[in-house]
PDB file of C-alpha atoms in Angstrom:
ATOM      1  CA  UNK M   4       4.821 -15.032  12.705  1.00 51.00           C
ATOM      2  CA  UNK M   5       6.543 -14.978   9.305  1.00 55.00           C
ATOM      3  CA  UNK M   6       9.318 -12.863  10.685  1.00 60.00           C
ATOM      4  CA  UNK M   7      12.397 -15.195   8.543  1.00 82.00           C
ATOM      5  CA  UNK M   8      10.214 -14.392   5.309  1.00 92.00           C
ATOM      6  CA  UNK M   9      11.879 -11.632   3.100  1.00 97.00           C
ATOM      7  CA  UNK M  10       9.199  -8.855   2.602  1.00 98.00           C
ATOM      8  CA  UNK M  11       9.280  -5.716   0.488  1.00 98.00           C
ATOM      9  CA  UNK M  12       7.491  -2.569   1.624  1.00 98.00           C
ATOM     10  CA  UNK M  13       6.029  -0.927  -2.233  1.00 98.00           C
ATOM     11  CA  UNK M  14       5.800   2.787  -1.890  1.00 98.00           C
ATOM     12  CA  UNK M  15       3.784   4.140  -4.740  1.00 97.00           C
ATOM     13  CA  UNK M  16       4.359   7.934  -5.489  1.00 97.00           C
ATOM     14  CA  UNK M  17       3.761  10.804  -7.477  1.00 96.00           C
ATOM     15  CA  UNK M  18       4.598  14.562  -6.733  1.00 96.00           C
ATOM     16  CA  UNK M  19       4.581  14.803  -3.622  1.00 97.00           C
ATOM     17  CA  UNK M  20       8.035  14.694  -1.715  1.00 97.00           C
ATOM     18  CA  UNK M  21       6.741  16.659   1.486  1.00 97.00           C
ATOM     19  CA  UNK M  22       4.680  13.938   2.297  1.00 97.00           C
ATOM     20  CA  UNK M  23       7.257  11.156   1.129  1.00 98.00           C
ATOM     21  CA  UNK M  24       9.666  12.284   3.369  1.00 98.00           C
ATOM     22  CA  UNK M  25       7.703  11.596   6.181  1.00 98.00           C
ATOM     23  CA  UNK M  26       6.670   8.207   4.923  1.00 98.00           C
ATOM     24  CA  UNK M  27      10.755   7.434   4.627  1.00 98.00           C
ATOM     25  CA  UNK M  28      11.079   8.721   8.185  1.00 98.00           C
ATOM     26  CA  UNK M  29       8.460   5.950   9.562  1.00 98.00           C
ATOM     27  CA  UNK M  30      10.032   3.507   7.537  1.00 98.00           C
ATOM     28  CA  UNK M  31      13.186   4.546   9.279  1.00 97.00           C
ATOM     29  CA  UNK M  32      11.679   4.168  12.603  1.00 97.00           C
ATOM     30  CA  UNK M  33      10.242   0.620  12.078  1.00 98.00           C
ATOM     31  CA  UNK M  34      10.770  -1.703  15.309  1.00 97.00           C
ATOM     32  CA  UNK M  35      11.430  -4.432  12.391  1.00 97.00           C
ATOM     33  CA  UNK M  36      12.145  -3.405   8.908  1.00 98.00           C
ATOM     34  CA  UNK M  37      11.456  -4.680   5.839  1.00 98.00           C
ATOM     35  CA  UNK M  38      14.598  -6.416   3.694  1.00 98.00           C
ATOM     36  CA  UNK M  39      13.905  -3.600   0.801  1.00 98.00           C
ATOM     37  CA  UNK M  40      11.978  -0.281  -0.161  1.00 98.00           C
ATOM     38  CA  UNK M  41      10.425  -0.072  -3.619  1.00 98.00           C
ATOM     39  CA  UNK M  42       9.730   3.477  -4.684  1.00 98.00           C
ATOM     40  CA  UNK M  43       7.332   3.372  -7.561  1.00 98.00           C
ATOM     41  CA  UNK M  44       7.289   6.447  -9.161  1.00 98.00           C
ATOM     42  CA  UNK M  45       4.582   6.969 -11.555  1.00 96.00           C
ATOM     43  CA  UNK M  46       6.611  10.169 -13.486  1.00 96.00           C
ATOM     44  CA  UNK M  47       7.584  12.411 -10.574  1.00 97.00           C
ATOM     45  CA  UNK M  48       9.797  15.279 -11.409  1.00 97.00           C
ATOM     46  CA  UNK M  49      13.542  15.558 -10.341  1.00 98.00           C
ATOM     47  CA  UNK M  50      12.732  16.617  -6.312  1.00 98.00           C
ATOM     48  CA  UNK M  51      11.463  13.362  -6.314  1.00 98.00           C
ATOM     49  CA  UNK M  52      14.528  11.466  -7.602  1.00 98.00           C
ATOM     50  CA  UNK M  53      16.550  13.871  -4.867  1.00 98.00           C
ATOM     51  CA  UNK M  54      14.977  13.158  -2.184  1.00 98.00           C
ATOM     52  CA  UNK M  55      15.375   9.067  -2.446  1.00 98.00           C
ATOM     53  CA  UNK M  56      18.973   9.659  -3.105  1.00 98.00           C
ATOM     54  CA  UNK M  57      19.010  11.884  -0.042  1.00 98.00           C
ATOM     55  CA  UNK M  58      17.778   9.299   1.958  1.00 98.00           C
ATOM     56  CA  UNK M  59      19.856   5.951   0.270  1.00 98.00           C
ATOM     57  CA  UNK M  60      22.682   7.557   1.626  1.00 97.00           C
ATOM     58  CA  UNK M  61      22.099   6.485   5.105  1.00 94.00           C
ATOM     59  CA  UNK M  62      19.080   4.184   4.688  1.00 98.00           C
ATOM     60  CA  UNK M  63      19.140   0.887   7.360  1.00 97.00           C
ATOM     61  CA  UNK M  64      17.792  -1.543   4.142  1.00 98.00           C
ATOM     62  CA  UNK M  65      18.389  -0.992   0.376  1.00 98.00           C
ATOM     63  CA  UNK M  66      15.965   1.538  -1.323  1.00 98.00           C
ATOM     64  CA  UNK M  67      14.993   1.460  -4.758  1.00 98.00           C
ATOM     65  CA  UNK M  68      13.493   3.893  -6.825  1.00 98.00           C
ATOM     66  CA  UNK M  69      11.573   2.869 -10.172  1.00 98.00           C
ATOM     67  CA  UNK M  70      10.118   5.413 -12.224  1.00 98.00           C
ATOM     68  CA  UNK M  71       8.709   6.091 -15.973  1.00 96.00           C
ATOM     69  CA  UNK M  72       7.983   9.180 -17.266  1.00 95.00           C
ATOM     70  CA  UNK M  73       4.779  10.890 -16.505  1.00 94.00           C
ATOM     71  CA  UNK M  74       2.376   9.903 -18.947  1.00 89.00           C
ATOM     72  CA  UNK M  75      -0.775  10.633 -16.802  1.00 88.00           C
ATOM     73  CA  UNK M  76      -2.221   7.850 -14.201  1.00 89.00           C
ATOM     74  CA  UNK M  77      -0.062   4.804 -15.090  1.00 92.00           C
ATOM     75  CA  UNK M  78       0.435   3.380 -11.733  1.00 94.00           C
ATOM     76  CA  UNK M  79       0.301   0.181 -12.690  1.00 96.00           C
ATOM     77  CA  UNK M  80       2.850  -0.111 -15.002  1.00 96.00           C
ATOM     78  CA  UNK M  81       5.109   1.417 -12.286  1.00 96.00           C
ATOM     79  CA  UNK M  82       4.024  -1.130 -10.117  1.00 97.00           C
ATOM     80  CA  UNK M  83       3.949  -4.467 -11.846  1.00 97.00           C
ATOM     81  CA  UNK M  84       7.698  -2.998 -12.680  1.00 97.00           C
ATOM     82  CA  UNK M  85       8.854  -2.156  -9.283  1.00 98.00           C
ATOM     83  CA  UNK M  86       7.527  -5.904  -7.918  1.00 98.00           C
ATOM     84  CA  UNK M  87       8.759  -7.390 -10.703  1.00 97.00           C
ATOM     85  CA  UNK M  88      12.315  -6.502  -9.513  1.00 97.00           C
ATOM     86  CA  UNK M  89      12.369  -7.811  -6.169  1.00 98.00           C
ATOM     87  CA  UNK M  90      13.377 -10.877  -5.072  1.00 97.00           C
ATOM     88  CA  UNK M  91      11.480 -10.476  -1.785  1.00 98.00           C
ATOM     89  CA  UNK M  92       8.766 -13.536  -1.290  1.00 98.00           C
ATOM     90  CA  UNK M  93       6.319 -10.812   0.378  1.00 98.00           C
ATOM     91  CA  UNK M  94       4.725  -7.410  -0.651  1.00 98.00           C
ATOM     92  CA  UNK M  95       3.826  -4.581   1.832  1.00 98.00           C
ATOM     93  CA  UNK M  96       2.104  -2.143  -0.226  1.00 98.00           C
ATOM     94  CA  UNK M  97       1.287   1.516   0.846  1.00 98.00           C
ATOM     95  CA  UNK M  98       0.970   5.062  -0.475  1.00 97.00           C
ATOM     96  CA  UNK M  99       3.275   7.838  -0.374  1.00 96.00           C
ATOM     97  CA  UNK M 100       0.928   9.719   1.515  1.00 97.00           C
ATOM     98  CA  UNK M 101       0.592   6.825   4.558  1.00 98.00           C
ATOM     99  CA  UNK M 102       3.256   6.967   7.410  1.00 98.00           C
ATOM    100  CA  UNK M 103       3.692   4.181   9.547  1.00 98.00           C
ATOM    101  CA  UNK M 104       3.103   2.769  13.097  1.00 98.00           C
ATOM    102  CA  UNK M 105       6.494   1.545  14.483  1.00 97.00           C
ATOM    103  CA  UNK M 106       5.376  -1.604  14.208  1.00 98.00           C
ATOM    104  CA  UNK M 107       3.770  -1.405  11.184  1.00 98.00           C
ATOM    105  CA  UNK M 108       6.330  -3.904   9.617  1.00 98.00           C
ATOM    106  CA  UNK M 109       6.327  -6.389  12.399  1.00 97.00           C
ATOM    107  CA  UNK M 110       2.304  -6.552  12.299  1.00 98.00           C
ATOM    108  CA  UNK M 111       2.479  -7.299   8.995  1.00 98.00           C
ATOM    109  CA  UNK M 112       4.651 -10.193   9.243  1.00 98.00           C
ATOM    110  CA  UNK M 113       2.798 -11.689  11.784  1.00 97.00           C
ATOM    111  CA  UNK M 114      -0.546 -12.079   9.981  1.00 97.00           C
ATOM    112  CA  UNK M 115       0.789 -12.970   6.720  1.00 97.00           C
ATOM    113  CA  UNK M 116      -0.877 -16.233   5.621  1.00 97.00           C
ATOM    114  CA  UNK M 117      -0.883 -18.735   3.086  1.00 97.00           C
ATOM    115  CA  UNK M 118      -3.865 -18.930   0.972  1.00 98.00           C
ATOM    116  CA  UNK M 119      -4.671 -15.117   1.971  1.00 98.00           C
ATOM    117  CA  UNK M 120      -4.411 -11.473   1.088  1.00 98.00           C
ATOM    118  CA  UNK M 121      -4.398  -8.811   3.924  1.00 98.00           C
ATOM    119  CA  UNK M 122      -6.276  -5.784   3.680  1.00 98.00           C
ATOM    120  CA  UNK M 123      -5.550  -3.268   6.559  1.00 97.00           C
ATOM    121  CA  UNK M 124      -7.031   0.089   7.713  1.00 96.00           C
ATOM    122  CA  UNK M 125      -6.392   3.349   8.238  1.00 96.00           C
ATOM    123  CA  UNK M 126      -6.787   6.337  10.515  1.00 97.00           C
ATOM    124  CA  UNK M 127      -7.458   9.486   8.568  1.00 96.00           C
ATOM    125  CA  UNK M 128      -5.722  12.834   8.953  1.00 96.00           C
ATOM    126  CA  UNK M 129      -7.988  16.344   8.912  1.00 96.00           C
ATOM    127  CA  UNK M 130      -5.965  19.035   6.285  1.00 96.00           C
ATOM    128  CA  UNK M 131      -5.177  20.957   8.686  1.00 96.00           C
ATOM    129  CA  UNK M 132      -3.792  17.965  11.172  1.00 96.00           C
ATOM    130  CA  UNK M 133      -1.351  16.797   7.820  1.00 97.00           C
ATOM    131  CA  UNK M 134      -0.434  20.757   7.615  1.00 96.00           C
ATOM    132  CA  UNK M 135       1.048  20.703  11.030  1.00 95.00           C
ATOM    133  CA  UNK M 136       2.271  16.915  10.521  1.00 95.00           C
ATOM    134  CA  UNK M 137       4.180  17.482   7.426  1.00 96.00           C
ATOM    135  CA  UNK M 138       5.327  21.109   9.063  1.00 96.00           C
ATOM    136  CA  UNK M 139       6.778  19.459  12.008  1.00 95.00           C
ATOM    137  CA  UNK M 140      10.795  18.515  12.308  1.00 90.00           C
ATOM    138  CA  UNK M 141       9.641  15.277  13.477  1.00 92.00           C
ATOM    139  CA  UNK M 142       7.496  12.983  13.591  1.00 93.00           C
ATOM    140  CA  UNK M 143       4.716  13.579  15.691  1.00 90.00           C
ATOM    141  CA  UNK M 144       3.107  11.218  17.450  1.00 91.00           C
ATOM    142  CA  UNK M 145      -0.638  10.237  16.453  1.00 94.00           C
ATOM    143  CA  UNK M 146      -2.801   8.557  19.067  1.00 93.00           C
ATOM    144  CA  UNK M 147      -6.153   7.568  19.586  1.00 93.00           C
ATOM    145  CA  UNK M 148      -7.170  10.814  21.494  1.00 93.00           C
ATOM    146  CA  UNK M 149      -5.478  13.126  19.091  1.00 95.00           C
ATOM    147  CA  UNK M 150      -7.412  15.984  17.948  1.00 94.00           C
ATOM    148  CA  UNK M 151      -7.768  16.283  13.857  1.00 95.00           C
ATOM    149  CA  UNK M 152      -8.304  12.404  12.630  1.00 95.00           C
ATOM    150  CA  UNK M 153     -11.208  10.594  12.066  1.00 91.00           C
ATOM    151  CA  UNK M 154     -11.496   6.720  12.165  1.00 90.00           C
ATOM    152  CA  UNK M 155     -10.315   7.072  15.483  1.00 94.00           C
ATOM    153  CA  UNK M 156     -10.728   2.922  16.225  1.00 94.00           C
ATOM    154  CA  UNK M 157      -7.892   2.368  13.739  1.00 96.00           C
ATOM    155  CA  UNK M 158      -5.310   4.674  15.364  1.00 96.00           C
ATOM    156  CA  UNK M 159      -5.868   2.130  18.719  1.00 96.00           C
ATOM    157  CA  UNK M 160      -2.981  -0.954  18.586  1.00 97.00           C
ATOM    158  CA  UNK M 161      -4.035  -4.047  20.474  1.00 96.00           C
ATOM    159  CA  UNK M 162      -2.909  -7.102  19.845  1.00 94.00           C
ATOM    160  CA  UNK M 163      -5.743  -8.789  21.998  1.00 92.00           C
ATOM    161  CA  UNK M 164      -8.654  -7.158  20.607  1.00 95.00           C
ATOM    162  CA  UNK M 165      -7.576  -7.474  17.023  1.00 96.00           C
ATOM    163  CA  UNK M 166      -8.126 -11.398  17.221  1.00 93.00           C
ATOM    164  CA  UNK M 167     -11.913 -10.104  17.622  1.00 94.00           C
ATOM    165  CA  UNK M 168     -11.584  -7.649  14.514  1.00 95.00           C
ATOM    166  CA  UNK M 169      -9.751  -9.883  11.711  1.00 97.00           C
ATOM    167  CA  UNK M 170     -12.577 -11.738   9.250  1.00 97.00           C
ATOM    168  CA  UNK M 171     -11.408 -14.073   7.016  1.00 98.00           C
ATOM    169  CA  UNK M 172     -13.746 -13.786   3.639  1.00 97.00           C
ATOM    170  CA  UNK M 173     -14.233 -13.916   0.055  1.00 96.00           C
ATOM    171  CA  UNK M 174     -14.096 -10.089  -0.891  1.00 95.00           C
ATOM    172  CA  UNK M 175     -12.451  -7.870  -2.804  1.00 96.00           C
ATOM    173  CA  UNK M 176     -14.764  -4.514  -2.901  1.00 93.00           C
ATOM    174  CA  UNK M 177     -13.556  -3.252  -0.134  1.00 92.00           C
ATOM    175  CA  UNK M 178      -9.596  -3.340  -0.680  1.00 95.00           C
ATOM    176  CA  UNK M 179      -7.643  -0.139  -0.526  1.00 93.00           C
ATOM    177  CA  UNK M 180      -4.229  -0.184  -1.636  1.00 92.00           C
ATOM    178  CA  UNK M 181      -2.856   2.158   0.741  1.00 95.00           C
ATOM    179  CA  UNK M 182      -2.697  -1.061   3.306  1.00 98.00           C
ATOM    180  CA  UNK M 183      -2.745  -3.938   1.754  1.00 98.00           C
ATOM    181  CA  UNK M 184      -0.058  -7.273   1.440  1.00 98.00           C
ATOM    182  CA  UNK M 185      -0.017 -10.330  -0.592  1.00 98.00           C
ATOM    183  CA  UNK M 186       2.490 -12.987  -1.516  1.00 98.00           C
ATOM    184  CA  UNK M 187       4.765 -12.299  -4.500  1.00 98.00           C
ATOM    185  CA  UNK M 188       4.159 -16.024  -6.158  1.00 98.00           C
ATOM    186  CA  UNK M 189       0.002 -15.122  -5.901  1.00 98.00           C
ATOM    187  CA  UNK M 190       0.644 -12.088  -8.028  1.00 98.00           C
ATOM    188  CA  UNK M 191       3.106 -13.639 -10.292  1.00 98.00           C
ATOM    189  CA  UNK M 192       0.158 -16.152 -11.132  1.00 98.00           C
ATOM    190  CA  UNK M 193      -2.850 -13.686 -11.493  1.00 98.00           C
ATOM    191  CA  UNK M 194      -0.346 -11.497 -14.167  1.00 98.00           C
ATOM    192  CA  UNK M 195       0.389  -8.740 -11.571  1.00 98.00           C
ATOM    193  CA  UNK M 196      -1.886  -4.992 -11.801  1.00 97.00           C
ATOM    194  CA  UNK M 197      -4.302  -4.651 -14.964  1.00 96.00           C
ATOM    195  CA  UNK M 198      -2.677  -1.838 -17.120  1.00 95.00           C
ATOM    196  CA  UNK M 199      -5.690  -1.922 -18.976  1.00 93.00           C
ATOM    197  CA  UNK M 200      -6.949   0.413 -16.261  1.00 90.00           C
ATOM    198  CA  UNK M 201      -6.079   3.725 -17.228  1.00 84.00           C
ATOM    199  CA  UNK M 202      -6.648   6.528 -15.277  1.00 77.00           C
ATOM    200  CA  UNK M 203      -7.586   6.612 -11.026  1.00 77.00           C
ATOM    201  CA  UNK M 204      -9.712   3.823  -9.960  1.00 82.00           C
ATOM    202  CA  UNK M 205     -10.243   0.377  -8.311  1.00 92.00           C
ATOM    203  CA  UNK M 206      -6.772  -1.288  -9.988  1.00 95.00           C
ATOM    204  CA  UNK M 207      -6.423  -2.513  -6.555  1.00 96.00           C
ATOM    205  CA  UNK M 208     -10.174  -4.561  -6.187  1.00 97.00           C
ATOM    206  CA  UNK M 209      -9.701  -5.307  -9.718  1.00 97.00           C
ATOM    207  CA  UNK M 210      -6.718  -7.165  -8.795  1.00 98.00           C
ATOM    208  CA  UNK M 211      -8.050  -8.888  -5.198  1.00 98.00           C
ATOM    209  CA  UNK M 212     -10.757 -10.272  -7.741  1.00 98.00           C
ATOM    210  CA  UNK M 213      -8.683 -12.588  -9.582  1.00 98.00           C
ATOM    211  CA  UNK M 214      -6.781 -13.130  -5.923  1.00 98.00           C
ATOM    212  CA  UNK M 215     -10.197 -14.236  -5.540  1.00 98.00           C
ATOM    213  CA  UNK M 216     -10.654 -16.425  -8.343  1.00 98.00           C
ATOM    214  CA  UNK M 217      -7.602 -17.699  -8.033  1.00 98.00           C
ATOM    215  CA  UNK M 218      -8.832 -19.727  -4.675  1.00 98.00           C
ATOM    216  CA  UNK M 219      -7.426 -16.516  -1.764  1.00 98.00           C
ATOM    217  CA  UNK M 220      -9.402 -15.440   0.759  1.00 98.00           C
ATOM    218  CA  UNK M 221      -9.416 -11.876   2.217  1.00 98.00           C
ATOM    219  CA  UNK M 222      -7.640 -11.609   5.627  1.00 98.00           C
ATOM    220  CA  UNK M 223      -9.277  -8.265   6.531  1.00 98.00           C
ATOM    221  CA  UNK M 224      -7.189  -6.718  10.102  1.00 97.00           C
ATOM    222  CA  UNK M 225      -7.984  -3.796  12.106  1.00 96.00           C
ATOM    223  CA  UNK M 226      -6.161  -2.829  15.668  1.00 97.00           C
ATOM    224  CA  UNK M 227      -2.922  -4.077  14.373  1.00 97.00           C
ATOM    225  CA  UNK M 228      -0.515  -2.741  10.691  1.00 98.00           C
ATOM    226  CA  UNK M 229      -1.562   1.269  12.233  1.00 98.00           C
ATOM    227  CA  UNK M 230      -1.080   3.908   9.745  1.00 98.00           C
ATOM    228  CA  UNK M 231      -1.873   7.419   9.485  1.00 97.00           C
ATOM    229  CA  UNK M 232      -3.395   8.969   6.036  1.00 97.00           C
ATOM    230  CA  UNK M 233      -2.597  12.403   4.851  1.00 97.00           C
ATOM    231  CA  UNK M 234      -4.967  14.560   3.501  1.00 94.00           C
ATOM    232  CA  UNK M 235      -5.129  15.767  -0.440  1.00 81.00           C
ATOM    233  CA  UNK M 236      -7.040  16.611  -2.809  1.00 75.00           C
ATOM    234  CA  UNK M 237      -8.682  13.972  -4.639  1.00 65.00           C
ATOM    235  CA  UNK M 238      -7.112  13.089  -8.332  1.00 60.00           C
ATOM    236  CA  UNK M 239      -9.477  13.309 -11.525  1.00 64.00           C
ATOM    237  CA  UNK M 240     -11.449  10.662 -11.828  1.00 63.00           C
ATOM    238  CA  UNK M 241     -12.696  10.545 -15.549  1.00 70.00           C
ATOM    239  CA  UNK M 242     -12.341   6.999 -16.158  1.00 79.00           C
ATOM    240  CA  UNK M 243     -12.809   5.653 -12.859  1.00 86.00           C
ATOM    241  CA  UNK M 244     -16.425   4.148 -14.223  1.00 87.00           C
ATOM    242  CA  UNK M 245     -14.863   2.065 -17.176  1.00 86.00           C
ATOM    243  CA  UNK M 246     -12.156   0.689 -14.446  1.00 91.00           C
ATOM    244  CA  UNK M 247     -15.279  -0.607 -12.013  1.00 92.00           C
ATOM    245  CA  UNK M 248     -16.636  -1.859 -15.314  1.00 93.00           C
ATOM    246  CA  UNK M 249     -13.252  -4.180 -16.042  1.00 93.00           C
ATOM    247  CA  UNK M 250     -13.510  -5.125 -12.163  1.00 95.00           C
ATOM    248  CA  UNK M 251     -17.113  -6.308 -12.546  1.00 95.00           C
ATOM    249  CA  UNK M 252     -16.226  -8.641 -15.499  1.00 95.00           C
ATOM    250  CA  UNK M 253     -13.468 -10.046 -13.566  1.00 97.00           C
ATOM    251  CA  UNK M 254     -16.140 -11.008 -10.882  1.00 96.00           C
ATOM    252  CA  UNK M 255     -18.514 -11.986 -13.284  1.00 95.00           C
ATOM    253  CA  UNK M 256     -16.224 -14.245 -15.586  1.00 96.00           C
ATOM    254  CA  UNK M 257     -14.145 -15.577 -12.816  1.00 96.00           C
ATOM    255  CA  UNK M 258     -11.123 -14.972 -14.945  1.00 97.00           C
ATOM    256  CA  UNK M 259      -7.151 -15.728 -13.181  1.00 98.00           C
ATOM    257  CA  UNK M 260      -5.041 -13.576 -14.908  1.00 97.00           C
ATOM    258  CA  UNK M 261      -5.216 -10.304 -17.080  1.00 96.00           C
ATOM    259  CA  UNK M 262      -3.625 -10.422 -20.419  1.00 94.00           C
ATOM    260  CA  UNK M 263      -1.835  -6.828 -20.096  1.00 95.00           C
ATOM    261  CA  UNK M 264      -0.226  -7.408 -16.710  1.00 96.00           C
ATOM    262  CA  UNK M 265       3.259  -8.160 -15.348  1.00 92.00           C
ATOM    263  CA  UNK M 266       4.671 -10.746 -18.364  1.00 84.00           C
ATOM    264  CA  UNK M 267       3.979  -7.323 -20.982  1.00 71.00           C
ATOM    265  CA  UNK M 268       6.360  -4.659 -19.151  1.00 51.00           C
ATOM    266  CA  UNK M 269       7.777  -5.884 -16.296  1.00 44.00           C
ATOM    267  CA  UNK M 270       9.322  -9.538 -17.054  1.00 42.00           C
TER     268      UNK M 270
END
């Protein structure tokens, strides 16, 4: 276990402060916490900014909020910025709309790996199971059994059985950046996120591809890193074939690092 590594947990954001609030609140909980919170804001308005401040005020690890205004989809420019400014050797990346096992921190940390990036799973909320979740006072409790989620198998934590689950592969199709971790000196050398993708779409595949041809491996985990996904409605999606495209060419040219990355806006 990498527990002496320093590891950042990246939130990425936009709008939606009902759901990060309960996001912070699992953080919060965390048997073993990160050593920072990245916020990365892609143009929320001020309720936003007020809840983060809200919560710095009594937060157990430093929290940092980066933000730009909103622009349209520009995660990645939030994101390249928000890594950029942490000194943390590890990322934990989720979305603001993912809360968090209590040991969601701890799993991560021990099946971080050199030569590897981790994709993780996810159990899936119904709407009206995140109505009553975000609704709630407190956190309530998600189990395997609970009515209102679907990918049931990834709610169950088992340290034993997950041996069986992880695969160790060369893939990057499949990664979803709601769970996901990698080392900070493997993204420093593939240039960070492609802003060239504008728009919704596959900035997160685009980027395990040059992982990929940069010599990683996919460490792909299930029954361990257990987090819960709330329902939305899905974001427009009008350029989301032109970003596939740019992730094709990166598997088909075999290309390292993207020329509009991390050293353009974040460095």
């Amino acid at each position: 276990m990498h527990r002496n590594i320093k590891a950042a947990l990246l939130i990425s954001t936009y709008n939606w402060p009902g759901a990060l609030t309960k996001v912070l609140s699992s953080v919060r909980c965390q048997q073993i916490l990160p050593s920072e919170v990245l916020i990365a804001d892609d143009g929320s308005d001020e309720k936003t900014a007020k809840l983060v401040r809200a919560f710095q005020k009594e937060f157990p690890v430093p929290l940092r909020h980066f933000w730009h205004p909103d622009g349209g989809f520009r995660k990645t420019i939030i994101m390249n910025q928000a890594i950029a400014a942490t000194s943390c050797d590890y990322i934990i990346q989720i979305d603001g709309d993912i809360t968090l096992h209590e040991r969601f921190i701890e799993d991560h940390l021990s099946i971080a790996e050199d030569g590897y990036y981790i994709k993780g799973s996810r159990v899936l909320l119904s709407e009206k199971k995140s109505k009553a979740f975000l609704a709630a006072e407190h956190l309530t409790p998600i189990k395997p059994y609970s009515i209102g989620i679907t990918n049931r198998i990834n709610a169950l934590r088992s340290l034993f059985l997950a041996d069986f689950f992880t695969k160790r592969r060369k893939r990057s199709h499949d990664l979803r950046g709601c769970n996901c971790a990698f080392w900070k000196k493997d993204f420093v050398a593939v240039n960070g996120y492609n802003n060239d993708l504008v728009g919704w779409g596959h900035e997160d595949i685009e980027l395990a591809a040059r992982f990929i041809n940069l010599g990683l491996l996919q460490k792909s985990v299930k029954l361990q890193a257990v987090c819960y996904h709330l329902h939305h409605t899905f974001n427009e999606r009008n350029n989301e074939r032109g970003n596939y495209g740019k992730y094709k060419e990166v598997v088909d040219s075999g290309v390292v690092r993207c020329q509009n990355g991390l050293n353009n806006d974040a460095l």
